[in-house]
Coordinates of C-alpha atoms in Angstrom, one line a residue:
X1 CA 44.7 56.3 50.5
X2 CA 41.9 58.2 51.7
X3 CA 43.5 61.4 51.8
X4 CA 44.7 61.2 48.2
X5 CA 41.3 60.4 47.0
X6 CA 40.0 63.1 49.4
X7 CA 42.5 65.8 47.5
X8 CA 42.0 64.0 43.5
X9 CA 37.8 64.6 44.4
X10 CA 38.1 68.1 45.0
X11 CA 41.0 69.7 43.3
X12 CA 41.4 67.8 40.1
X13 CA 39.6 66.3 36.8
X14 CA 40.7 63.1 37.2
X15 CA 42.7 60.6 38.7
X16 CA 45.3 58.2 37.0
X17 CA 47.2 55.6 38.0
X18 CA 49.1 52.6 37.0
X19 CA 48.5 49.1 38.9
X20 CA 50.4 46.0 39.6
X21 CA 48.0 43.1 39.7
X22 CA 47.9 43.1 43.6
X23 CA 47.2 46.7 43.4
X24 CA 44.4 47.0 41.4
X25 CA 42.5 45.2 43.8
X26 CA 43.1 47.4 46.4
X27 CA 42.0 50.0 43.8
X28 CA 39.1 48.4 42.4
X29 CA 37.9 47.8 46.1
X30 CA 38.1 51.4 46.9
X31 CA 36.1 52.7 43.9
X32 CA 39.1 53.1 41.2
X33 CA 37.7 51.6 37.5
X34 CA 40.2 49.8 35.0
X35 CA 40.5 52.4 32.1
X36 CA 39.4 50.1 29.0
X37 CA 40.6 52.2 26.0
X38 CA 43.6 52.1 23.8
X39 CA 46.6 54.6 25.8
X40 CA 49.2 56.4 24.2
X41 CA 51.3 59.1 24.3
X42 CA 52.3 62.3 22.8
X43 CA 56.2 61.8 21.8
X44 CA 58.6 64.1 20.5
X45 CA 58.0 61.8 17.0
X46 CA 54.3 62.0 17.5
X47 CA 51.8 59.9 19.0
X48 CA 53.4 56.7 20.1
X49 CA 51.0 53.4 21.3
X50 CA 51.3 52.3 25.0
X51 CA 49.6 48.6 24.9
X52 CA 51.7 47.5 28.1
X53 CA 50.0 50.3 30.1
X54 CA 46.4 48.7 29.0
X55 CA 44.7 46.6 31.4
X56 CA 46.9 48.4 34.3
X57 CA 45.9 51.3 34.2
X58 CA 43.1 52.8 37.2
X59 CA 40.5 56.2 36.9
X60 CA 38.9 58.2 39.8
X61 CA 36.3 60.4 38.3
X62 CA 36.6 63.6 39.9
X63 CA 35.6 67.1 38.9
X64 CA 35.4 65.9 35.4
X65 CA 32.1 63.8 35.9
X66 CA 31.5 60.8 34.3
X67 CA 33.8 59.5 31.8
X68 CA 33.6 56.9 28.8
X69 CA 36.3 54.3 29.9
X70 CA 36.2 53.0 26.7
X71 CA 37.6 56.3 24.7
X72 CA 41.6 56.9 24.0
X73 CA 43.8 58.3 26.5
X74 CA 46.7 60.5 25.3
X75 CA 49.0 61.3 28.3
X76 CA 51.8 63.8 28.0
X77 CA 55.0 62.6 27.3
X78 CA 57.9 62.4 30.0
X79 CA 61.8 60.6 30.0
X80 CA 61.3 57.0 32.0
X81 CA 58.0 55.4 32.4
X82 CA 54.9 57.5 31.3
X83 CA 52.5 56.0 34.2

């Protein structure tokens, strides 16, 4: 784990991740904050609401700095689970 959040630190904005509930404290214990915002994504037919991604889903500020972890996130839309 500390080689991924080695590489996420220094070569991207941010890191994202979905949890399962025994995850996210392994997460939460290595730095990792619970993104508290409403997530979605950009669908072929527009934005569409994630709400079962909410609550699960983990941030590792990066190159980015500091981020509100309160704002919307829009991921990019993909076939099979977005996260």
């Amino acid at each position: 784990m500390a080689e991924l959040e080695r590489i996420v630190d220094h070569a991207y904005d941010v890191g994202l991740l979905g949890a399962s509930d025994d995850g996210a404290r392994l997460y939460t214990a290595r730095g990792w904050r619970l993104w508290g915002g409403r997530i979605s994504a950009l669908g072929p037919d527009g934005i569409v609401h994630l709400p079962e991604e909410e609550d699960s889903t983990y941030v590792r500020p990066a190159l980015a700095g500091p981020l509100d972890l309160g704002e919307d996130l829009l991921f990019d839309w993909r076939d099979g689970d977005v996260l």
